[in-house]
Coordinates of C-alpha atoms in Angstrom, one line a residue:
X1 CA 17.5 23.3 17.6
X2 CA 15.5 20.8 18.8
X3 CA 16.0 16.8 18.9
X4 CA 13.8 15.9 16.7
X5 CA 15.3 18.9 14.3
X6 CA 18.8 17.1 14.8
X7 CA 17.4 14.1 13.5
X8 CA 15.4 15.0 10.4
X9 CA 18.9 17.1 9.5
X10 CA 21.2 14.0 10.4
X11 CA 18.8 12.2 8.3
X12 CA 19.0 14.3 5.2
X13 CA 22.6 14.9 5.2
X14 CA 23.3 11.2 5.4
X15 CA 20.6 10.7 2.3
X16 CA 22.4 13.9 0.2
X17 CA 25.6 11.3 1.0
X18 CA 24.1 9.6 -1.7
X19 CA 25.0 6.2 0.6
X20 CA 21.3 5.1 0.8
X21 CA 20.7 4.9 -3.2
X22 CA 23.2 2.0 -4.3
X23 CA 21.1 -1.5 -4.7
X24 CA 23.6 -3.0 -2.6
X25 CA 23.8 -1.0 0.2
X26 CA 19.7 -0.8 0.5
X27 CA 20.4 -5.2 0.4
X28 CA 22.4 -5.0 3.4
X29 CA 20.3 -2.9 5.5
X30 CA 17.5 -5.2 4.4
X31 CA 19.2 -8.2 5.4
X32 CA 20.0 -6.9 8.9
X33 CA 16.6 -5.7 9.5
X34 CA 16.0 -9.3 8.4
X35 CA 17.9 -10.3 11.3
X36 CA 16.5 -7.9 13.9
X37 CA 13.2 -10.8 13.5
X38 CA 15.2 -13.6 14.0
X39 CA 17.7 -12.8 16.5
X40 CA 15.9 -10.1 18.9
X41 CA 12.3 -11.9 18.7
X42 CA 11.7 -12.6 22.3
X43 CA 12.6 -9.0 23.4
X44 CA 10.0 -8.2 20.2
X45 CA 7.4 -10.4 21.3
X46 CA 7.9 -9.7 25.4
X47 CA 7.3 -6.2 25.0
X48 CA 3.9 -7.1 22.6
X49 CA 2.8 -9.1 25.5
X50 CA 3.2 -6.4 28.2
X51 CA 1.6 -3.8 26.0
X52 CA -1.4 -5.8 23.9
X53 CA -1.1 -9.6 25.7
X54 CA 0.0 -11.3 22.6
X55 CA 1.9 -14.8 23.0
X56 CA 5.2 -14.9 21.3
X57 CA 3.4 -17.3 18.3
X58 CA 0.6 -14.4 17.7
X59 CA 3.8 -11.7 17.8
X60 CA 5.1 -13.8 14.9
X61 CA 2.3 -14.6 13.0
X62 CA 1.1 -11.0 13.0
X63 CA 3.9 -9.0 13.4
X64 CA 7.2 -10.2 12.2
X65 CA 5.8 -13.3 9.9
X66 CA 4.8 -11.0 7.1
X67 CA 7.4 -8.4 7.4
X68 CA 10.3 -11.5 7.0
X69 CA 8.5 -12.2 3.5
X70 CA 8.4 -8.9 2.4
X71 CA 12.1 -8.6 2.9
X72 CA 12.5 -11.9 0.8
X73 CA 10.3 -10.6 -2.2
X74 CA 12.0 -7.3 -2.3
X75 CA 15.9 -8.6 -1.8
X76 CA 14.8 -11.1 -4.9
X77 CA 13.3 -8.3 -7.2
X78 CA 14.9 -5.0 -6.1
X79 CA 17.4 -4.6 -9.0
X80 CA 14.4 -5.2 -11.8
X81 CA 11.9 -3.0 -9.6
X82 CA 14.8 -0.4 -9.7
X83 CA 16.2 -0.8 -13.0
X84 CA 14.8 1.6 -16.2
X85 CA 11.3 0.6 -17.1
X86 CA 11.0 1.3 -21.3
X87 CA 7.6 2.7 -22.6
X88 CA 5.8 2.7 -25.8
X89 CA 7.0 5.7 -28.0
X90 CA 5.3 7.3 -31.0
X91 CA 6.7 7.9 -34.2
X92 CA 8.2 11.2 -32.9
X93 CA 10.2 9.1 -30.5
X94 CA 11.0 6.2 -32.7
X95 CA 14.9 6.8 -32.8
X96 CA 14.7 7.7 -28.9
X97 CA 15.4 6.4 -26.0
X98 CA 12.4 6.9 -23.9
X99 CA 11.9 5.1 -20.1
X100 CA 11.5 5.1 -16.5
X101 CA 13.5 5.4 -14.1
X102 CA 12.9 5.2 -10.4
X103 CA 14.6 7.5 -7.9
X104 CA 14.8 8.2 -4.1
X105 CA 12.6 11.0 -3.3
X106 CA 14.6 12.1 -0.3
X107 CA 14.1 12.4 3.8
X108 CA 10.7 10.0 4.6
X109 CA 8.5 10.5 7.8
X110 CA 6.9 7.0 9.4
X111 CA 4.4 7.4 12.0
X112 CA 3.3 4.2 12.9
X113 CA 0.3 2.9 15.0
X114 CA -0.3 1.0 18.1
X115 CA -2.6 -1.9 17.4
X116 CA 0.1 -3.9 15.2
X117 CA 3.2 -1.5 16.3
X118 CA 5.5 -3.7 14.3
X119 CA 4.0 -4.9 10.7
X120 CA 2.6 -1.4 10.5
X121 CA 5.5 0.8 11.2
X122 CA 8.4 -1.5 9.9
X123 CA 6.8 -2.6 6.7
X124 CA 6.6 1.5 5.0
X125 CA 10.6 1.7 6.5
X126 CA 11.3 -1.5 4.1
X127 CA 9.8 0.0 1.2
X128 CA 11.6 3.2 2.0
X129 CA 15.0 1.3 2.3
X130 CA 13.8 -0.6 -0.4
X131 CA 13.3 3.1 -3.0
X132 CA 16.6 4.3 -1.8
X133 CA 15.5 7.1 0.8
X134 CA 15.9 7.9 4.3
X135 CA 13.5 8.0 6.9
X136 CA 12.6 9.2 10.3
X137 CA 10.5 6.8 12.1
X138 CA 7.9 7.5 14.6
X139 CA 6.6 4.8 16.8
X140 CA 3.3 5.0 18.7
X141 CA 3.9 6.2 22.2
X142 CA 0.6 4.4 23.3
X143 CA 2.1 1.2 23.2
X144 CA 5.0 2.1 25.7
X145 CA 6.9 -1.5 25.4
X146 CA 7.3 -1.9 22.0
X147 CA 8.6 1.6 21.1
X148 CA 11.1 1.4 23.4
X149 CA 12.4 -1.6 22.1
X150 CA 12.1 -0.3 18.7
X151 CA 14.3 2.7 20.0
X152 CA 16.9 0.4 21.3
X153 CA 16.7 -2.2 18.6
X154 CA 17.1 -0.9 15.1
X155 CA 20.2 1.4 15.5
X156 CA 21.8 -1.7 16.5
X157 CA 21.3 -3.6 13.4
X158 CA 19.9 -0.7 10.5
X159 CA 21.9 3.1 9.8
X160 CA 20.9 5.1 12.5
X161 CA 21.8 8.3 10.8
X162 CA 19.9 7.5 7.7
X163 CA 17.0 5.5 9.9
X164 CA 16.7 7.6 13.1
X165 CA 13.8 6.9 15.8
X166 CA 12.1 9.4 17.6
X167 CA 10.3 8.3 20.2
X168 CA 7.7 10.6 22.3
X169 CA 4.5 11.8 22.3
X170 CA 2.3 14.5 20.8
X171 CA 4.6 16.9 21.2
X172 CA 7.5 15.5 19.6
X173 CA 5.0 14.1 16.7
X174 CA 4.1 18.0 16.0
X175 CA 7.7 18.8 16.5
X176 CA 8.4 16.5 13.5
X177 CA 5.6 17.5 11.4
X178 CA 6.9 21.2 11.4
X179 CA 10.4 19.8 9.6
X180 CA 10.3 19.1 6.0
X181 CA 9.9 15.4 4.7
X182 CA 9.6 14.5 1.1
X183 CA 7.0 12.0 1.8
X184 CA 5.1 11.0 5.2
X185 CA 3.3 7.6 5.8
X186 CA 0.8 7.9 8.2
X187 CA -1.3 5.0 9.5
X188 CA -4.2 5.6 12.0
X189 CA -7.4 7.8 12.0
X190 CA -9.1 10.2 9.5
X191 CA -8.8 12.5 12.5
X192 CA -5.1 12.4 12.5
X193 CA -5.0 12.1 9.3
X194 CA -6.3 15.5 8.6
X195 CA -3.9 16.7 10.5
X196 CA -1.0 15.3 9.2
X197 CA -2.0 16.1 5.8
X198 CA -2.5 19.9 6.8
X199 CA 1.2 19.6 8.1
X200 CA 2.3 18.6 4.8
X201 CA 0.4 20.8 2.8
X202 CA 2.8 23.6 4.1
X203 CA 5.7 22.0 2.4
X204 CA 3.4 20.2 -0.2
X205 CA 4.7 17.1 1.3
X206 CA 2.9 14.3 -0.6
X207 CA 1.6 11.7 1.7
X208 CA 0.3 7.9 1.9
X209 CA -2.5 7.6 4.5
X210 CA -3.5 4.6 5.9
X211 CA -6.6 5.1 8.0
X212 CA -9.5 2.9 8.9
X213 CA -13.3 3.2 8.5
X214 CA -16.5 1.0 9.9
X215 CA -15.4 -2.2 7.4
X216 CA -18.6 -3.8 7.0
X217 CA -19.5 -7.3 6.6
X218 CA -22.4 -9.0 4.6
X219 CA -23.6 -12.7 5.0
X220 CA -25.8 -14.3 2.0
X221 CA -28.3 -16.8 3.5
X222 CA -27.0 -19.0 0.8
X223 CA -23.6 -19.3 2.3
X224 CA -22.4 -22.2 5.0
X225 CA -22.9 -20.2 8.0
X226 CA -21.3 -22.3 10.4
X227 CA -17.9 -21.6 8.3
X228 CA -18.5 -18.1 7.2
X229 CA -19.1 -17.1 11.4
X230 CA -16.3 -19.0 12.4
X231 CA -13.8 -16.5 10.2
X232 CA -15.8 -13.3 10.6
X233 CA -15.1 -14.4 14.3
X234 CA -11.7 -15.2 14.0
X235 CA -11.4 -11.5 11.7
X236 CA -13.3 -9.7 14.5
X237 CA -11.9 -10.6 17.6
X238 CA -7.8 -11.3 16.4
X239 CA -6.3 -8.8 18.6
X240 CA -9.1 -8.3 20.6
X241 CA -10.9 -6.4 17.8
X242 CA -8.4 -3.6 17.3
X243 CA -7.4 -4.5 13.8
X244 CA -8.0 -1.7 11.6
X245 CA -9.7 -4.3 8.6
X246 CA -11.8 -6.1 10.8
X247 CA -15.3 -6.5 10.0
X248 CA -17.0 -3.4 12.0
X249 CA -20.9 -5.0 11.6
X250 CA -22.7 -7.7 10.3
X251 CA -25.3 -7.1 7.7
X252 CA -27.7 -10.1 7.3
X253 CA -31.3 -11.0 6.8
X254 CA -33.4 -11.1 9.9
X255 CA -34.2 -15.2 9.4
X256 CA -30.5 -16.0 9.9
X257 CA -29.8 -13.7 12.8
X258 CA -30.2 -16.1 15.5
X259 CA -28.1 -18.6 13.7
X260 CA -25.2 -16.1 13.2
X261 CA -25.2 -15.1 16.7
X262 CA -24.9 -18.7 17.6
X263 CA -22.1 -19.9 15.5
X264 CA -20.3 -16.3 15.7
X265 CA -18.1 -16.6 18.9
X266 CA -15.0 -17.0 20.2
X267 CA -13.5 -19.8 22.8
X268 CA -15.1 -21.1 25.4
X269 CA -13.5 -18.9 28.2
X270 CA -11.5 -16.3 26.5
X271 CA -10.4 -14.4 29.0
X272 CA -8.3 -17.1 30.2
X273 CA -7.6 -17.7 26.0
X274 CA -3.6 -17.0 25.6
X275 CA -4.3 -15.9 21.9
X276 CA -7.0 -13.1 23.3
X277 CA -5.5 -9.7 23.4
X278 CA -6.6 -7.3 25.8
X279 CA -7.6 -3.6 24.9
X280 CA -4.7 -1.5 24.7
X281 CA -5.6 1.3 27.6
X282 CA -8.4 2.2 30.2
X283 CA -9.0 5.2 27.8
X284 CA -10.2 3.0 24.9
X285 CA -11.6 0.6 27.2
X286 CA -14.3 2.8 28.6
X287 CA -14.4 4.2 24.9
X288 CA -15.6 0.7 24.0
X289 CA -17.9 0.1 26.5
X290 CA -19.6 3.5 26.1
X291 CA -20.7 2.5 22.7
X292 CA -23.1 -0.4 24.2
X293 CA -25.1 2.2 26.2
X294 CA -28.2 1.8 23.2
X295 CA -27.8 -1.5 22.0
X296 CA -28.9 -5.1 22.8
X297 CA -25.7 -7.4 24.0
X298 CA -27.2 -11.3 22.4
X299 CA -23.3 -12.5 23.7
X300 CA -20.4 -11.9 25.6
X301 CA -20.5 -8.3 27.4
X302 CA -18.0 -9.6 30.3
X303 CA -15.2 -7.1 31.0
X304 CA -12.8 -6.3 33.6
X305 CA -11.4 -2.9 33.9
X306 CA -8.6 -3.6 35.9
X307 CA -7.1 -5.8 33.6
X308 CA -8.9 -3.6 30.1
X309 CA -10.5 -7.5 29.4
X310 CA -13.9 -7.0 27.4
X311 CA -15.2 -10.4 26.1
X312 CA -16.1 -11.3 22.8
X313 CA -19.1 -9.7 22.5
X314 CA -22.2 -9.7 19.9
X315 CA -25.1 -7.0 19.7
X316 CA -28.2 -7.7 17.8
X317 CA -31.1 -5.9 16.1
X318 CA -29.0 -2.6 15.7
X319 CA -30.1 0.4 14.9
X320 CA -28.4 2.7 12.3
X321 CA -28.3 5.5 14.6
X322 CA -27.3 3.4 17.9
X323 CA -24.0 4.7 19.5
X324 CA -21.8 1.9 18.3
X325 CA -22.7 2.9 14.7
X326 CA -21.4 6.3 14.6
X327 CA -17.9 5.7 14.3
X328 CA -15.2 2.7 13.8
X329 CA -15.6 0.6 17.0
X330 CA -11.4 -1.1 17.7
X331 CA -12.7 -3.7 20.1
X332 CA -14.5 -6.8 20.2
X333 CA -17.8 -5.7 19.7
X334 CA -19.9 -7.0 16.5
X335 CA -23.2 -5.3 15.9
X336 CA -25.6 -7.2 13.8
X337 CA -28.0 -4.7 11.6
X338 CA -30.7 -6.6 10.0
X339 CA -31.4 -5.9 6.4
X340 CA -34.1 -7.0 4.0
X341 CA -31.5 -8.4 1.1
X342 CA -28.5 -7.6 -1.1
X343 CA -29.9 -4.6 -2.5
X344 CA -30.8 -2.4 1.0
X345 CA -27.1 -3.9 2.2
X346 CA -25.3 -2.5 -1.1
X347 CA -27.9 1.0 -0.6
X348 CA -26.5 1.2 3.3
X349 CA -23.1 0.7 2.7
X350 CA -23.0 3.2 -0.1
X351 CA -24.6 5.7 2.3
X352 CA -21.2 5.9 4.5
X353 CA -17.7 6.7 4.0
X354 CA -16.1 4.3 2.2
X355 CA -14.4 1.8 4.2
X356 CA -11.2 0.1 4.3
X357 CA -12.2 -3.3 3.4
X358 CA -15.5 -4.8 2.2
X359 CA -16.8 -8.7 3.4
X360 CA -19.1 -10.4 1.7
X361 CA -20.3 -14.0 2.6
X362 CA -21.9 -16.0 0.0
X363 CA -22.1 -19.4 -2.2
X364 CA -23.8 -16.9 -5.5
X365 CA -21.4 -15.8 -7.4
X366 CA -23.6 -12.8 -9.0
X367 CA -24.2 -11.7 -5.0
X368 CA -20.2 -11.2 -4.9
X369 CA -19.8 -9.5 -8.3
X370 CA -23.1 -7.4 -7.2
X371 CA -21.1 -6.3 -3.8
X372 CA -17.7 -5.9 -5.9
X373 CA -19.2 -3.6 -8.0
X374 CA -21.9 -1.4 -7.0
X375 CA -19.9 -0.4 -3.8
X376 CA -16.6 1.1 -3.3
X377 CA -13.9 0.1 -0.6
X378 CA -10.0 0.1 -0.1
X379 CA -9.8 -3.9 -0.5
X380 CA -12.5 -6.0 -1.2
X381 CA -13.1 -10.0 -0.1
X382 CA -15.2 -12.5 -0.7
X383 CA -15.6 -15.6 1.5
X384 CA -12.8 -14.8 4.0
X385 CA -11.8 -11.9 6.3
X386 CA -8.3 -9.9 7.0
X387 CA -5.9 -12.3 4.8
X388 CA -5.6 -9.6 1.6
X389 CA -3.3 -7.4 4.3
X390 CA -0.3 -10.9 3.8
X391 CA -0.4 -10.6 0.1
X392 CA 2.1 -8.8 -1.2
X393 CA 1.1 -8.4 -5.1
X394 CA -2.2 -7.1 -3.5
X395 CA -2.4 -3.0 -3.1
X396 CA -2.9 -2.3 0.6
X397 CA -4.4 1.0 1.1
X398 CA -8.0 3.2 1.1
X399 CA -10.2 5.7 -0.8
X400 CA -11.7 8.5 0.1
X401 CA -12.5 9.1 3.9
X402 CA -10.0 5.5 4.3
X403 CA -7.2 7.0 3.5
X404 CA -5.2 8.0 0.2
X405 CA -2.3 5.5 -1.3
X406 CA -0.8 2.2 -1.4
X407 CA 1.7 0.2 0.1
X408 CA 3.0 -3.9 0.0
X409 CA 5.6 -5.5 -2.5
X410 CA 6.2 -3.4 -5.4
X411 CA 3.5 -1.2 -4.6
X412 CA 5.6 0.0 -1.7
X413 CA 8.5 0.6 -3.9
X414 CA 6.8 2.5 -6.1
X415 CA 4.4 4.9 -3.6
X416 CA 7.8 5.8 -2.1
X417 CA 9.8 6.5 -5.4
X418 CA 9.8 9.1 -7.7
X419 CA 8.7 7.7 -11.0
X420 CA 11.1 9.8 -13.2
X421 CA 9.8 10.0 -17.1
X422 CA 13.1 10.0 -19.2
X423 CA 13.8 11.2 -23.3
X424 CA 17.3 10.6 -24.4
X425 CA 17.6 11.7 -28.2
X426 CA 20.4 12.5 -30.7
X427 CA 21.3 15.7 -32.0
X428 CA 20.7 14.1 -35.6
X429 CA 17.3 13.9 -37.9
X430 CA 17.0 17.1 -37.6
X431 CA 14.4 17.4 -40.6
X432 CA 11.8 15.4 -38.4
X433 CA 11.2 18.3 -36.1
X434 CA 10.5 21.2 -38.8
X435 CA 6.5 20.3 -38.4
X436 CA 6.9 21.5 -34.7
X437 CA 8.9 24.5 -36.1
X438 CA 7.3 28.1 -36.7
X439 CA 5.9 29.1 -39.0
X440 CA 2.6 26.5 -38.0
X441 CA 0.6 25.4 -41.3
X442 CA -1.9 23.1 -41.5
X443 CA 0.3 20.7 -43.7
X444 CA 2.0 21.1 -40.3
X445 CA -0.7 19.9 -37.7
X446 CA -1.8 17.6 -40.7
X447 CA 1.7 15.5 -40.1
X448 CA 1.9 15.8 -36.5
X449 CA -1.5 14.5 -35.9
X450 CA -0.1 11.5 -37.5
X451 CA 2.9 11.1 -36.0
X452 CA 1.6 11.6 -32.7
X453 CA -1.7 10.5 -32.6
X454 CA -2.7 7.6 -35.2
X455 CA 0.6 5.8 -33.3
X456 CA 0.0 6.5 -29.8
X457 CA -0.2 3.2 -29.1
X458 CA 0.9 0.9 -31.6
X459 CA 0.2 -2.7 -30.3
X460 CA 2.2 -5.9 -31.8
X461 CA 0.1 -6.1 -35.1
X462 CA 1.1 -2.1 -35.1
X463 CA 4.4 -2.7 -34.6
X464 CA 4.7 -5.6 -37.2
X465 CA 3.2 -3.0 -39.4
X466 CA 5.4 -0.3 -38.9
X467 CA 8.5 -2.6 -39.3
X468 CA 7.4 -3.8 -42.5
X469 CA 7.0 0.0 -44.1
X470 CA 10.2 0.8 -42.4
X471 CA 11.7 -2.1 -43.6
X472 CA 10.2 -1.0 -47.0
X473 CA 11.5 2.8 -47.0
X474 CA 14.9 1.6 -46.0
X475 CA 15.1 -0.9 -48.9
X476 CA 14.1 1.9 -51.3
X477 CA 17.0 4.2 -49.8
X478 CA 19.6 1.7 -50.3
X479 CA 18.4 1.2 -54.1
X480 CA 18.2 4.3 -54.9
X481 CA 21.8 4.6 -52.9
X482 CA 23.1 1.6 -55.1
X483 CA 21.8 4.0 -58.3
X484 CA 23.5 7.2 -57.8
X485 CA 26.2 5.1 -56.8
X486 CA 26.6 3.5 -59.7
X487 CA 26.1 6.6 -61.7
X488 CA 28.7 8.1 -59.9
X489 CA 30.9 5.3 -60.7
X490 CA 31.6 4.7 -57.0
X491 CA 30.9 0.8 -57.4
X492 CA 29.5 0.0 -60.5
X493 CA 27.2 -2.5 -61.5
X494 CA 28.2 -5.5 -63.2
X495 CA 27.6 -6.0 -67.3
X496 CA 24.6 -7.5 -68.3
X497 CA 26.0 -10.8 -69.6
X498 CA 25.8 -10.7 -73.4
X499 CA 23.3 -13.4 -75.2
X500 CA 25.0 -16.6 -76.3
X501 CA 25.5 -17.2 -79.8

């Protein structure tokens, strides 16, 4: 049996302990995951630094910032996320109880990615804690540092039978996809993806894929272009451009080109910039700087092998089929592709894959509903770049080649529960069911269309309704109760009082 065999086994027989489900016990692992952030950040944030040159602020604000508030929200709401969630019944169901209820689905598989090996990996392990389950969680072997640490780290404050890590590369990732999960979270690329979702389909494992996509990025001439450049800037190059939301390329009219290449950079020296990452490997470095073989660089270029440095860098009058086009670019490059207007940018974005997030820059308000809704994307912004990924009542996730699923807040919860329909009746009102009963007539079908269908949803004035004629059936039972009653001699009525004389 292999190690990572052990593991998925340890895991489950520690979830069929049936320790993981109560509310309480998911609290307290919460809590000292909570305190993972606070007390082991410097070993968090030197290991970042070795592997992607982030400062110990950046670690925080990207990493461990938002994963502290999610733990917050879901330590304040757990117990009503988790508690029955009632329904609107027909009249078949009237006298029913009919709900909800949320459950565990079992043994969970986390496969996080490199680029934020923290948020990304830790976040689906608190909405798996969160629903109840246990999970197996599989750092990114490509950024060395951090996994280690992440090894060493959460066994010391989370249950390491019911959270293992494996660490490793791919061969103890396909190791783990040949054991059975009852979900896997995935987050990386649609190549990947594809073949984690073949994995699963041997054990029709459902499974959330977060991938990426070329995330493209429109600017209105009508919008203030010295602000709108100065965040597509600060969402390009945070991270040195491997951020899987970034804006991917610049859509804009050919007249204000010149003006966003000039307002769009960085710092003044960023290689010397302690808040500029570097890229992660010399792999993806030359990767990178491949994709400027058929393009014209209007800014930046500057790179350094030896230390995987590649400036800020912006490419202009780009061609559709140029190299840098033909798949997501994770770096700092930001290709500019002029267009003609709004509609040949909504005609060329529709033309691709859908993308994880959609940018759109403008001051008309019928420009950003036109974007919003005659293209399709994973999360949509107006006006700003990256900042939907730190909202938790927002849906993180993609469509189509993006990526399948959800995750953040409640959302989480949910994508890694089993949201289990529930009917409780009585064994009474028996004559309610005889329309459902053989023989079939159409007298039948006739009631049960209205029972099930003119009711189906009944709305408050519905409702009102349907309490006044049941309040009306029931007074008509208890006078005609009060009459055979009374002519039974059980209570009878008083005399009528006799006229006076």
């Amino acid at each position: 049996m292999s190690r990572e065999q052990q593991l998925v086994a340890q895991a489950r027989k520690a979830f069929e302990s049936g320790r993981s489900r109560p509310l309480e016990y998911r609290i307290y692992q919460l809590k000292n995951l909570k305190r993972l952030f606070t007390e082991r950040q410097k070993e968090i944030a030197d290991a970042i630094n070795k592997d992607l040159n982030r400062s110990e602020v950046g670690t925080q604000m990207f990493e461990t910032l938002g994963l502290e508030g999610e733990i917050n929200l879901i330590i304040r709401k757990l117990k009503e996320w988790a508690a029955p969630r009632p329904v609107e019944k027909n009249l078949m169901t009237l006298s029913d109880t009919v709900y909800i209820q949320p459950e565990p689905l079992g043994v969970v598989l986390i496969i996080g990615a490199w680029n934020y090996p923290w948020a990304v990996t830790i976040q689906p392990l608190i909405g798996a804690i969160a629903a109840g389950n246990a999970a197996v969680v599989k750092p990114s072997e490509v950024c060395v540092h951090t996994a280690k640490v992440m090894e060493n780290l959460l066994p010391l404050y989370i249950d390491k039978e019911l959270y293992p890590v494996v660490t490793g590369g791919v061969p103890e990732t396909q190791e783990l996809l040949r054991q059975r999960f009852d979900h896997i979270f995935y987050t990386g690329n649609s190549t990947v993806g594809k073949i984690i979702m073949e994995a699963a389909a041997k054990h029709l494992t459902p499974v959330t894929l977060e991938l990426g996509g070329k995330s493209p990025c429109y600017i209105d001439k009508t919008c203030d272009l010295s602000i709108a450049c100065r965040r597509i800037a600060w969402g390009k190059y945070t991270n040195c451009g491997q951020t899987c939301i970034a804006p991917d390329y610049i859509l804009c009219e050919p007249s204000i080109q010149d003006r966003v290449i000039e307002e769009g950079f960085y710092t003044a020296d960023p290689k010397t910039c302690p808040d500029y990452g570097r890229i992660i490997n010399q792999r993806h470095f030359k990767r990178i700087l491949t994709l400027l073989e058929d393009s014209t660089v209007a800014a930046g270029g500057e790179n350094d092998e030896s230390g995987c440095y590649i400036a800020p860098t912006v490419l202009r009058d780009v061609k559709p089929e140029a190299k840098v086009m033909q798949e997501e670019i994770f770096g700092p490059l930001l290709p500019i592709l002029p267009i003609s207007g709004l509609d040949e940018a909504i005609k060329f974005i529709n033309k691709g894959e859908k993308p994880l997030a959609l940018y759109v820059f403008s001051s008309d308000e019928k420009v950003i509903n036109r974007m919003r809704d005659e293209t399709s994307s994973g999360g949509f912004l107006a006006n700003d770049c990256l900042v939907h990924f730190s909202i938790s009542s927002l849906p993180f996730g993609g469509v189509g080649n993006s990526g399948m699923g959800c995750y953040h807040g409640k959302f989480s919860f949910d994508q890694l529960s089993h949201l289990r329909g529930c009917l409780v009746k009585k064994l009474k009102m028996e004559g309610v069911n005889n329309m459902r009963y053989p023989p079939h007539t159409p007298k039948k079908l006739g009631w049960a269309r209205f029972f099930i269908l003119k009711t189906a949803d009944l709305g408050w004035v519905g409702r009102m309704m349907l309490l006044a004629v049941l309040a009306a059936v029931a007074a008509v039972f208890v006078l005609f109760f009060i009459i055979i009653c009374n002519h039974l001699d059980f209570f009878p009525l008083p005399p009528k009082s006799s006229p006076e004389v």
